[in-house]
mmCIF file of C-alpha atoms and ligand atoms in Angstrom:
data_model
loop_
_atom_site.group_PDB
_atom_site.id
_atom_site.type_symbol
_atom_site.label_atom_id
_atom_site.label_comp_id
_atom_site.label_asym_id
_atom_site.label_seq_id
_atom_site.Cartn_x
_atom_site.Cartn_y
_atom_site.Cartn_z
ATOM 1 C CA MET Z 1 158.902 134.037 46.040
ATOM 2 C CA LYS Z 2 155.982 133.436 47.845
ATOM 3 C CA THR Z 3 155.128 130.079 50.322
ATOM 4 C CA VAL Z 4 152.061 128.571 48.746
ATOM 5 C CA LEU Z 5 149.998 126.036 50.246
ATOM 6 C CA SER Z 6 146.790 124.170 49.898
ATOM 7 C CA GLY Z 7 145.371 120.639 50.646
ATOM 8 C CA VAL Z 8 143.253 118.457 48.605
ATOM 9 C CA LYS Z 9 141.073 115.519 49.946
ATOM 10 C CA PRO Z 10 141.502 112.300 47.856
ATOM 11 C CA THR Z 11 137.506 111.296 47.434
ATOM 12 C CA GLY Z 12 136.534 111.325 44.116
ATOM 13 C CA VAL Z 13 138.510 112.229 40.937
ATOM 14 C CA PRO Z 14 138.762 115.106 39.397
ATOM 15 C CA HIS Z 15 136.738 116.535 36.389
ATOM 16 C CA ILE Z 16 137.510 119.516 34.173
ATOM 17 C CA GLY Z 17 136.097 121.948 36.344
ATOM 18 C CA ASN Z 18 138.055 120.809 38.952
ATOM 19 C CA TYR Z 19 141.436 120.997 36.808
ATOM 20 C CA PHE Z 20 141.076 124.456 35.405
ATOM 21 C CA GLY Z 21 139.616 125.618 38.601
ATOM 22 C CA ALA Z 22 142.426 124.457 40.872
ATOM 23 C CA MET Z 23 145.006 122.126 39.656
ATOM 24 C CA LYS Z 24 145.822 124.008 36.647
ATOM 25 C CA GLN Z 25 146.747 127.138 39.112
ATOM 26 C CA PHE Z 26 149.161 124.971 41.470
ATOM 27 C CA VAL Z 27 151.130 124.308 38.422
ATOM 28 C CA GLN Z 28 150.987 128.273 37.269
ATOM 29 C CA LEU Z 29 152.523 128.836 40.609
ATOM 30 C CA GLN Z 30 154.713 126.155 40.481
ATOM 31 C CA GLU Z 31 155.963 127.724 37.489
ATOM 32 C CA GLN Z 32 155.971 131.263 39.076
ATOM 33 C CA GLY Z 33 158.807 129.753 41.066
ATOM 34 C CA ASN Z 34 156.600 129.862 44.470
ATOM 35 C CA GLU Z 35 157.744 127.628 46.944
ATOM 36 C CA LEU Z 36 154.991 125.431 47.037
ATOM 37 C CA PHE Z 37 153.410 122.786 49.847
ATOM 38 C CA ILE Z 38 150.704 120.921 48.176
ATOM 39 C CA PHE Z 39 149.678 118.067 50.213
ATOM 40 C CA ILE Z 40 147.100 115.600 50.651
ATOM 41 C CA ALA Z 41 144.480 115.942 52.719
ATOM 42 C CA ASP Z 42 143.903 112.109 54.290
ATOM 43 C CA TYR Z 43 143.286 112.907 58.121
ATOM 44 C CA HIS Z 44 140.477 115.255 56.728
ATOM 45 C CA ALA Z 45 139.161 112.795 54.602
ATOM 46 C CA LEU Z 46 138.947 109.921 57.793
ATOM 47 C CA THR Z 47 136.166 112.582 58.635
ATOM 48 C CA SER Z 48 134.089 110.574 56.202
ATOM 49 C CA VAL Z 49 136.369 107.583 54.663
ATOM 50 C CA HIS Z 50 136.319 104.321 56.571
ATOM 51 C CA ASP Z 51 137.940 102.106 54.788
ATOM 52 C CA ALA Z 52 141.610 101.128 55.073
ATOM 53 C CA ALA Z 53 141.904 100.037 51.147
ATOM 54 C CA GLU Z 54 139.348 103.287 50.045
ATOM 55 C CA MET Z 55 141.622 105.454 51.285
ATOM 56 C CA ARG Z 56 144.552 104.240 50.159
ATOM 57 C CA ALA Z 57 143.518 103.826 46.509
ATOM 58 C CA ASN Z 58 142.231 107.463 46.498
ATOM 59 C CA THR Z 59 145.281 108.699 48.021
ATOM 60 C CA ARG Z 60 147.484 107.251 45.752
ATOM 61 C CA SER Z 61 144.978 108.198 42.599
ATOM 62 C CA VAL Z 62 145.453 111.563 43.748
ATOM 63 C CA ALA Z 63 149.126 111.766 43.472
ATOM 64 C CA LEU Z 64 148.683 110.796 40.105
ATOM 65 C CA ASP Z 65 146.547 113.046 39.094
ATOM 66 C CA TYR Z 66 148.412 115.843 40.830
ATOM 67 C CA LEU Z 67 152.094 114.869 39.132
ATOM 68 C CA GLY Z 68 149.893 113.989 35.630
ATOM 69 C CA VAL Z 69 148.812 117.698 35.528
ATOM 70 C CA GLY Z 70 152.355 118.605 35.767
ATOM 71 C CA LEU Z 71 153.683 119.245 39.773
ATOM 72 C CA ASP Z 72 157.297 118.914 39.858
ATOM 73 C CA PRO Z 73 158.942 116.950 42.526
ATOM 74 C CA ALA Z 74 161.618 118.609 42.322
ATOM 75 C CA ARG Z 75 160.740 122.186 43.312
ATOM 76 C CA ILE Z 76 157.706 121.710 45.105
ATOM 77 C CA ALA Z 77 156.700 119.358 48.095
ATOM 78 C CA LEU Z 78 154.114 116.877 47.323
ATOM 79 C CA PHE Z 79 153.048 114.709 49.923
ATOM 80 C CA ARG Z 80 150.478 113.308 52.684
ATOM 81 C CA GLN Z 81 148.806 115.014 55.457
ATOM 82 C CA SER Z 82 149.589 112.055 57.410
ATOM 83 C CA ASP Z 83 152.881 111.903 57.130
ATOM 84 C CA VAL Z 84 153.610 115.207 59.601
ATOM 85 C CA PRO Z 85 151.977 114.021 62.575
ATOM 86 C CA GLU Z 86 153.349 117.814 64.223
ATOM 87 C CA VAL Z 87 150.227 118.868 62.480
ATOM 88 C CA THR Z 88 148.416 117.081 64.977
ATOM 89 C CA GLU Z 89 149.959 118.280 67.382
ATOM 90 C CA LEU Z 90 149.145 121.832 66.204
ATOM 91 C CA SER Z 91 145.872 121.433 65.815
ATOM 92 C CA TRP Z 92 145.131 119.880 69.026
ATOM 93 C CA ILE Z 93 146.934 123.896 70.477
ATOM 94 C CA LEU Z 94 145.244 125.507 68.000
ATOM 95 C CA GLY Z 95 142.047 123.565 69.422
ATOM 96 C CA CYS Z 96 143.160 125.128 73.101
ATOM 97 C CA VAL Z 97 142.547 128.783 72.253
ATOM 98 C CA CYS Z 98 139.481 128.701 69.488
ATOM 99 C CA PRO Z 99 136.198 129.783 70.586
ATOM 100 C CA LYS Z 100 133.489 126.543 70.513
ATOM 101 C CA GLY Z 101 131.239 129.041 69.199
ATOM 102 C CA MET Z 102 133.447 129.417 65.864
ATOM 103 C CA MET Z 103 133.236 126.150 65.485
ATOM 104 C CA ASP Z 104 129.076 126.123 65.925
ATOM 105 C CA ARG Z 105 128.897 128.218 62.594
ATOM 106 C CA ALA Z 106 131.466 126.616 60.587
ATOM 107 C CA HIS Z 107 130.143 125.773 56.887
ATOM 108 C CA ALA Z 108 130.967 122.526 57.215
ATOM 109 C CA PHE Z 109 129.220 121.139 60.459
ATOM 110 C CA LYS Z 110 126.507 123.231 59.764
ATOM 111 C CA ASP Z 111 125.673 121.640 56.043
ATOM 112 C CA ALA Z 112 125.674 118.018 57.577
ATOM 113 C CA GLN Z 113 123.805 119.071 60.589
ATOM 114 C CA ALA Z 114 121.290 120.523 58.138
ATOM 115 C CA LYS Z 115 121.064 117.137 56.285
ATOM 116 C CA ASN Z 116 120.863 115.203 59.598
ATOM 117 C CA GLU Z 117 124.268 113.724 58.560
ATOM 118 C CA SER Z 118 125.673 112.250 62.027
ATOM 119 C CA VAL Z 119 128.404 114.669 63.151
ATOM 120 C CA ASN Z 120 131.729 113.039 64.428
ATOM 121 C CA ILE Z 121 134.358 115.328 66.599
ATOM 122 C CA GLY Z 122 136.746 114.934 63.722
ATOM 123 C CA LEU Z 123 133.820 116.551 61.123
ATOM 124 C CA TYR Z 124 133.238 119.166 64.033
ATOM 125 C CA THR Z 125 137.031 120.284 65.042
ATOM 126 C CA TYR Z 126 137.709 119.850 60.882
ATOM 127 C CA PRO Z 127 138.721 123.947 60.282
ATOM 128 C CA VAL Z 128 141.291 123.777 63.322
ATOM 129 C CA LEU Z 129 142.995 121.008 61.939
ATOM 130 C CA MET Z 130 142.711 123.201 58.724
ATOM 131 C CA ALA Z 131 144.401 126.065 60.726
ATOM 132 C CA ALA Z 132 146.882 124.198 61.663
ATOM 133 C CA ASP Z 133 148.216 122.782 57.829
ATOM 134 C CA ILE Z 134 148.102 126.379 56.421
ATOM 135 C CA LEU Z 135 150.051 128.198 59.575
ATOM 136 C CA ILE Z 136 152.684 124.697 60.396
ATOM 137 C CA TYR Z 137 154.251 126.206 56.885
ATOM 138 C CA ASP Z 138 154.173 129.858 57.385
ATOM 139 C CA ALA Z 139 151.841 130.304 54.635
ATOM 140 C CA ASP Z 140 151.736 133.331 52.587
ATOM 141 C CA LEU Z 141 149.061 131.830 49.910
ATOM 142 C CA VAL Z 142 146.266 129.637 50.163
ATOM 143 C CA PRO Z 143 144.716 128.443 47.045
ATOM 144 C CA VAL Z 144 141.387 127.336 47.485
ATOM 145 C CA GLY Z 145 137.505 127.476 45.944
ATOM 146 C CA GLN Z 146 134.859 129.890 47.621
ATOM 147 C CA ASP Z 147 133.604 127.716 49.617
ATOM 148 C CA GLN Z 148 136.977 126.773 51.555
ATOM 149 C CA LYS Z 149 137.340 130.758 52.429
ATOM 150 C CA GLN Z 150 135.098 130.547 55.392
ATOM 151 C CA HIS Z 151 138.453 127.608 56.389
ATOM 152 C CA VAL Z 152 141.124 130.111 55.467
ATOM 153 C CA GLU Z 153 139.397 132.918 57.513
ATOM 154 C CA TYR Z 154 139.832 130.690 60.952
ATOM 155 C CA ALA Z 155 143.174 130.643 60.170
ATOM 156 C CA GLN Z 156 143.788 133.877 60.526
ATOM 157 C CA ASP Z 157 141.677 134.520 63.432
ATOM 158 C CA LEU Z 158 143.360 131.628 65.193
ATOM 159 C CA GLN Z 159 146.869 133.111 63.845
ATOM 160 C CA GLU Z 160 145.677 136.274 65.390
ATOM 161 C CA LYS Z 161 144.657 134.726 68.452
ATOM 162 C CA PHE Z 162 147.262 132.332 68.981
ATOM 163 C CA ASN Z 163 149.663 134.971 68.603
ATOM 164 C CA HIS Z 164 147.537 137.740 71.499
ATOM 165 C CA THR Z 165 146.959 134.700 73.894
ATOM 166 C CA PHE Z 166 150.973 133.757 74.028
ATOM 167 C CA SER Z 167 152.610 137.382 73.425
ATOM 168 C CA CYS Z 168 154.148 136.157 70.718
ATOM 169 C CA ASP Z 169 154.409 136.335 66.974
ATOM 170 C CA ALA Z 170 155.429 132.726 66.101
ATOM 171 C CA LEU Z 171 152.464 132.371 64.294
ATOM 172 C CA LYS Z 172 152.332 134.117 60.172
ATOM 173 C CA ARG Z 173 149.449 135.703 58.588
ATOM 174 C CA PRO Z 174 147.994 133.444 55.525
ATOM 175 C CA GLU Z 175 145.738 134.735 52.651
ATOM 176 C CA PRO Z 176 142.779 133.655 50.402
ATOM 177 C CA MET Z 177 143.873 133.474 47.222
ATOM 178 C CA ILE Z 178 140.098 132.898 45.498
ATOM 179 C CA GLY Z 179 140.162 134.803 42.446
ATOM 180 C CA ALA Z 180 141.915 133.458 40.206
ATOM 181 C CA LEU Z 181 139.865 130.179 40.847
ATOM 182 C CA SER Z 182 136.699 132.039 40.726
ATOM 183 C CA ALA Z 183 135.686 131.337 36.878
ATOM 184 C CA THR Z 184 133.250 128.848 36.469
ATOM 185 C CA VAL Z 185 133.277 126.200 34.214
ATOM 186 C CA ILE Z 186 130.487 125.025 32.534
ATOM 187 C CA GLY Z 187 129.198 120.955 32.711
ATOM 188 C CA LEU Z 188 127.738 118.654 29.680
ATOM 189 C CA ASP Z 189 123.719 120.203 30.914
ATOM 190 C CA GLY Z 190 125.340 124.116 30.978
ATOM 191 C CA ARG Z 191 125.189 124.195 34.647
ATOM 192 C CA LYS Z 192 128.033 124.621 36.696
ATOM 193 C CA MET Z 193 130.618 121.423 35.911
ATOM 194 C CA SER Z 194 129.788 119.687 39.977
ATOM 195 C CA LYS Z 195 130.164 115.919 40.983
ATOM 196 C CA SER Z 196 126.834 117.040 42.642
ATOM 197 C CA TYR Z 197 124.990 117.525 39.591
ATOM 198 C CA ASP Z 198 126.416 115.075 37.829
ATOM 199 C CA ASN Z 199 127.344 116.893 34.944
ATOM 200 C CA THR Z 200 131.474 116.425 34.687
ATOM 201 C CA ILE Z 201 133.659 115.164 32.473
ATOM 202 C CA GLU Z 202 136.281 113.348 34.380
ATOM 203 C CA LEU Z 203 139.692 114.966 33.848
ATOM 204 C CA PHE Z 204 141.634 111.140 33.569
ATOM 205 C CA GLU Z 205 138.645 109.584 31.361
ATOM 206 C CA PRO Z 206 139.950 107.227 28.989
ATOM 207 C CA LYS Z 207 139.279 108.843 25.498
ATOM 208 C CA LYS Z 208 136.408 106.595 24.138
ATOM 209 C CA SER Z 209 134.652 108.118 26.880
ATOM 210 C CA PHE Z 210 136.175 111.135 27.339
ATOM 211 C CA ASP Z 211 135.026 112.082 23.673
ATOM 212 C CA LYS Z 212 132.063 110.487 23.775
ATOM 213 C CA LYS Z 213 130.464 113.129 26.698
ATOM 214 C CA ILE Z 214 131.707 115.881 24.762
ATOM 215 C CA LYS Z 215 129.181 114.360 21.616
ATOM 216 C CA SER Z 216 126.946 114.312 24.299
ATOM 217 C CA ILE Z 217 127.284 118.156 25.680
ATOM 218 C CA VAL Z 218 123.605 119.743 25.122
ATOM 219 C CA THR Z 219 123.653 122.368 22.286
ATOM 220 C CA ASP Z 220 120.182 124.242 21.092
ATOM 221 C CA SER Z 221 118.965 123.068 17.309
ATOM 222 C CA THR Z 222 119.674 126.436 15.110
ATOM 223 C CA PRO Z 223 120.446 124.584 11.692
ATOM 224 C CA VAL Z 224 123.690 123.770 10.442
ATOM 225 C CA GLU Z 225 123.518 126.503 7.601
ATOM 226 C CA GLU Z 226 122.815 129.349 10.486
ATOM 227 C CA PRO Z 227 125.369 132.015 12.516
ATOM 228 C CA LYS Z 228 125.147 130.419 15.602
ATOM 229 C CA ASP Z 229 126.136 132.647 19.143
ATOM 230 C CA PRO Z 230 129.966 130.597 20.851
ATOM 231 C CA GLU Z 231 129.074 132.827 23.622
ATOM 232 C CA ASN Z 232 125.930 130.981 24.495
ATOM 233 C CA CYS Z 233 127.671 127.738 23.910
ATOM 234 C CA SER Z 234 129.248 125.293 26.311
ATOM 235 C CA VAL Z 235 131.103 123.634 23.547
ATOM 236 C CA PHE Z 236 132.579 126.833 22.316
ATOM 237 C CA LYS Z 237 133.164 127.763 26.516
ATOM 238 C CA LEU Z 238 135.161 124.963 26.849
ATOM 239 C CA TYR Z 239 137.001 125.271 24.200
ATOM 240 C CA LYS Z 240 137.887 128.740 25.010
ATOM 241 C CA LEU Z 241 139.206 127.255 27.969
ATOM 242 C CA PHE Z 242 141.857 124.688 25.998
ATOM 243 C CA ASP Z 243 142.741 126.695 23.274
ATOM 244 C CA PRO Z 244 142.461 130.641 24.761
ATOM 245 C CA ALA Z 245 145.019 131.318 21.677
ATOM 246 C CA GLY Z 246 142.804 129.734 18.972
ATOM 247 C CA ALA Z 247 138.891 130.857 20.315
ATOM 248 C CA PRO Z 248 138.448 134.231 17.822
ATOM 249 C CA ALA Z 249 138.956 131.966 15.078
ATOM 250 C CA LEU Z 250 136.582 129.029 16.549
ATOM 251 C CA ALA Z 251 134.318 132.446 17.729
ATOM 252 C CA GLU Z 252 134.486 133.600 13.273
ATOM 253 C CA LYS Z 253 133.552 130.085 12.206
ATOM 254 C CA TYR Z 254 130.581 130.173 14.587
ATOM 255 C CA ARG Z 255 129.176 133.368 13.504
ATOM 256 C CA ALA Z 256 129.998 132.498 10.157
ATOM 257 C CA GLY Z 257 127.137 130.217 9.274
ATOM 258 C CA GLY Z 258 127.596 126.472 8.138
ATOM 259 C CA MET Z 259 129.564 124.237 11.049
ATOM 260 C CA GLY Z 260 127.230 121.780 13.111
ATOM 261 C CA TYR Z 261 127.532 121.905 16.900
ATOM 262 C CA GLY Z 262 128.831 118.214 15.220
ATOM 263 C CA HIS Z 263 131.901 120.421 14.018
ATOM 264 C CA ALA Z 264 132.746 122.095 17.016
ATOM 265 C CA LYS Z 265 132.639 119.178 19.152
ATOM 266 C CA ASN Z 266 135.627 117.761 16.728
ATOM 267 C CA PHE Z 267 137.516 121.329 17.580
ATOM 268 C CA LEU Z 268 137.367 120.796 21.256
ATOM 269 C CA ILE Z 269 138.135 117.145 21.561
ATOM 270 C CA GLU Z 270 141.181 118.299 19.239
ATOM 271 C CA ALA Z 271 142.385 120.936 21.971
ATOM 272 C CA ALA Z 272 141.502 118.815 24.459
ATOM 273 C CA ASP Z 273 144.001 116.505 23.423
ATOM 274 C CA ARG Z 274 146.727 119.033 23.084
ATOM 275 C CA GLU Z 275 146.864 120.233 26.121
ATOM 276 C CA LEU Z 276 146.039 116.795 28.249
ATOM 277 C CA ASN Z 277 147.741 114.137 26.228
ATOM 278 C CA PRO Z 278 150.761 115.070 27.417
ATOM 279 C CA HIS Z 279 149.234 114.859 31.324
ATOM 280 C CA ARG Z 280 147.701 111.916 30.269
ATOM 281 C CA GLU Z 281 150.483 109.989 29.422
ATOM 282 C CA ARG Z 282 152.408 111.415 31.980
ATOM 283 C CA ARG Z 283 150.154 110.058 34.108
ATOM 284 C CA ALA Z 284 150.522 106.654 32.816
ATOM 285 C CA LYS Z 285 154.444 106.273 33.290
ATOM 286 C CA PHE Z 286 153.989 107.517 37.143
ATOM 287 C CA GLU Z 287 151.211 104.698 37.545
ATOM 288 C CA ALA Z 288 153.348 102.583 36.021
ATOM 289 C CA ASP Z 289 156.033 102.603 39.091
ATOM 290 C CA PRO Z 290 154.032 102.975 42.347
ATOM 291 C CA SER Z 291 157.720 102.795 44.248
ATOM 292 C CA LEU Z 292 158.805 106.206 42.301
ATOM 293 C CA VAL Z 293 155.136 107.374 43.725
ATOM 294 C CA GLU Z 294 156.415 106.642 47.208
ATOM 295 C CA LYS Z 295 159.709 107.708 46.881
ATOM 296 C CA ILE Z 296 158.209 111.284 45.661
ATOM 297 C CA LEU Z 297 156.042 111.615 49.199
ATOM 298 C CA ALA Z 298 158.031 110.250 51.415
ATOM 299 C CA ASP Z 299 160.742 112.686 49.884
ATOM 300 C CA GLY Z 300 157.865 115.917 50.129
ATOM 301 C CA ALA Z 301 156.876 115.407 53.324
ATOM 302 C CA GLU Z 302 160.554 115.427 54.541
ATOM 303 C CA LYS Z 303 160.970 118.887 53.172
ATOM 304 C CA ALA Z 304 157.461 119.553 54.850
ATOM 305 C CA ARG Z 305 158.452 117.860 57.903
ATOM 306 C CA ALA Z 306 161.700 120.186 58.056
ATOM 307 C CA LYS Z 307 159.251 123.438 58.089
ATOM 308 C CA ALA Z 308 156.701 122.283 60.394
ATOM 309 C CA CYS Z 309 159.572 120.935 63.081
ATOM 310 C CA LYS Z 310 160.676 124.510 63.147
ATOM 311 C CA THR Z 311 157.020 125.902 63.440
ATOM 312 C CA MET Z 312 156.626 123.246 66.310
ATOM 313 C CA GLU Z 313 159.564 124.504 68.169
ATOM 314 C CA ARG Z 314 158.593 128.551 68.235
ATOM 315 C CA VAL Z 315 154.924 127.270 69.442
ATOM 316 C CA ARG Z 316 156.349 125.242 71.592
ATOM 317 C CA LYS Z 317 158.349 127.682 73.413
ATOM 318 C CA ALA Z 318 155.504 129.816 73.172
ATOM 319 C CA VAL Z 319 152.958 127.980 75.058
ATOM 320 C CA GLY Z 320 155.771 126.463 77.625
ATOM 321 C CA ILE Z 321 155.851 122.718 76.544
ATOM 322 C CA SER Z 322 159.473 121.509 75.735
HETATM 323 P P1 ADP H 1 132.617 119.322 43.271
HETATM 324 O O1 ADP H 1 131.736 121.001 42.610
HETATM 325 O O2 ADP H 1 132.327 118.851 41.944
HETATM 326 O O3 ADP H 1 132.226 118.897 44.334
HETATM 327 P P2 ADP H 1 134.879 120.067 44.817
HETATM 328 O O4 ADP H 1 134.348 120.793 45.595
HETATM 329 O O5 ADP H 1 135.412 119.239 45.480
HETATM 330 O O6 ADP H 1 133.956 120.190 43.282
HETATM 331 O O7 ADP H 1 135.901 121.386 43.577
HETATM 332 C C1 ADP H 1 137.092 120.676 43.822
HETATM 333 C C2 ADP H 1 138.113 122.418 43.708
HETATM 334 O O8 ADP H 1 137.665 122.413 42.489
HETATM 335 C C3 ADP H 1 137.697 123.716 44.232
HETATM 336 O O9 ADP H 1 138.909 124.472 44.376
HETATM 337 C C4 ADP H 1 136.282 124.207 43.261
HETATM 338 O O10 ADP H 1 136.395 125.586 43.265
HETATM 339 C C5 ADP H 1 137.102 124.010 41.614
HETATM 340 N N1 ADP H 1 136.230 123.664 41.113
HETATM 341 C C6 ADP H 1 135.016 122.101 41.388
HETATM 342 N N2 ADP H 1 134.368 122.494 40.284
HETATM 343 C C7 ADP H 1 134.465 123.508 39.258
HETATM 344 C C8 ADP H 1 134.075 124.519 38.394
HETATM 345 N N3 ADP H 1 133.004 123.690 37.462
HETATM 346 N N4 ADP H 1 134.726 125.553 38.299
HETATM 347 C C9 ADP H 1 135.820 125.633 38.467
HETATM 348 N N5 ADP H 1 136.138 125.859 39.247
HETATM 349 C C10 ADP H 1 135.883 124.347 39.978
HETATM 350 N N1 LIG H 2 139.351 121.476 53.430
HETATM 351 C C1 LIG H 2 139.866 121.341 51.759
HETATM 352 C C2 LIG H 2 138.924 120.613 50.257
HETATM 353 O O1 LIG H 2 137.931 120.329 51.100
HETATM 354 C C3 LIG H 2 141.156 120.376 51.863
HETATM 355 C C4 LIG H 2 141.772 121.327 52.786
HETATM 356 C C5 LIG H 2 142.573 120.679 53.812
HETATM 357 C C6 LIG H 2 142.972 122.028 52.369
HETATM 358 N N2 LIG H 2 143.997 121.092 54.801
HETATM 359 C C7 LIG H 2 143.688 122.620 53.505
HETATM 360 C C8 LIG H 2 142.899 123.602 51.968
HETATM 361 C C9 LIG H 2 144.345 123.543 53.755
HETATM 362 C C10 LIG H 2 144.281 124.174 51.768
HETATM 363 C C11 LIG H 2 144.737 124.432 52.798
HETATM 364 O O2 LIG H 2 139.418 121.461 49.883
#
């Protein structure tokens, strides 16, 4: 059993790429019996979201999304980052052993600077807070997308620097978990599905517009009767994610000819329904019960905080602050 930790920024609604690339992985790690800490990174979102109503609505919506896909609050801790204020204390302490040059090299900050966006100190020191997130829960594994790998490496560097500076073993080394998340989900236009390409299908999009988007997936103009190449078709690629076991049978239909892309899209809609209907129903149930969701987040924070407080006792002792 490993301690697995990941954070999700409450900005934007998740799409199918996020689901297969990240969210589903969390559920699998949960099913394997790991100790999971999944939090909504509201402090990190604060680097760009400066509207209280928007922050509250996004936070709630992300909690519903993750409960919807099957994170089980009885087995894991699902919580708001800001409900464990010790993490900002650790962030300050780590900042005091973090060379400034490390932050100058961080991608998120460099990207913002390259785009001439204004950079606040929160964005500049984003990776230090993220290292605190990871180290405060003694995480063994941190499942993240490729874009976050550098941040996890910073957490490793800061863990080493801290233990070395204070001649202690207060903080545990975490490892990024990238491989399992690297398969790329294709979007409506055949490119990587991404908010920035505007080619996404939202995970919890109402069924009507979900189906409409599937119908709009770009395919080639091979006539119905002719054989088709499944591996070159976005519809098939998506189908394979929703129904791996049924994919060879559909591939056969592609190669045999006589099936149009419209038909393939219908098969895809059916497969998506089989996978997503339970998620849609579960999300709707939680959505109808806001006080339950609040309680789940509060309980999650309590579990997380118990662990964070233990780490902070070691950290404070190591640095000589009581
Ligand atoms: P976007 O590209 O839409 O902005 P994010 O960067 O917010 O998506 O991604 C959040 C998580 O979802 C990351 O772990 C990322 O690796 C994963 N992810 C995003 N898009 C895809 C995709 N098309 N295929 C697989 N995983 C994805
Ligand atoms: N920076 C991550 C993202 O943008 C979110 C995040 C915050 C996170 N703290 C974390 C991820 C700790 C993993 C571990 O996606």
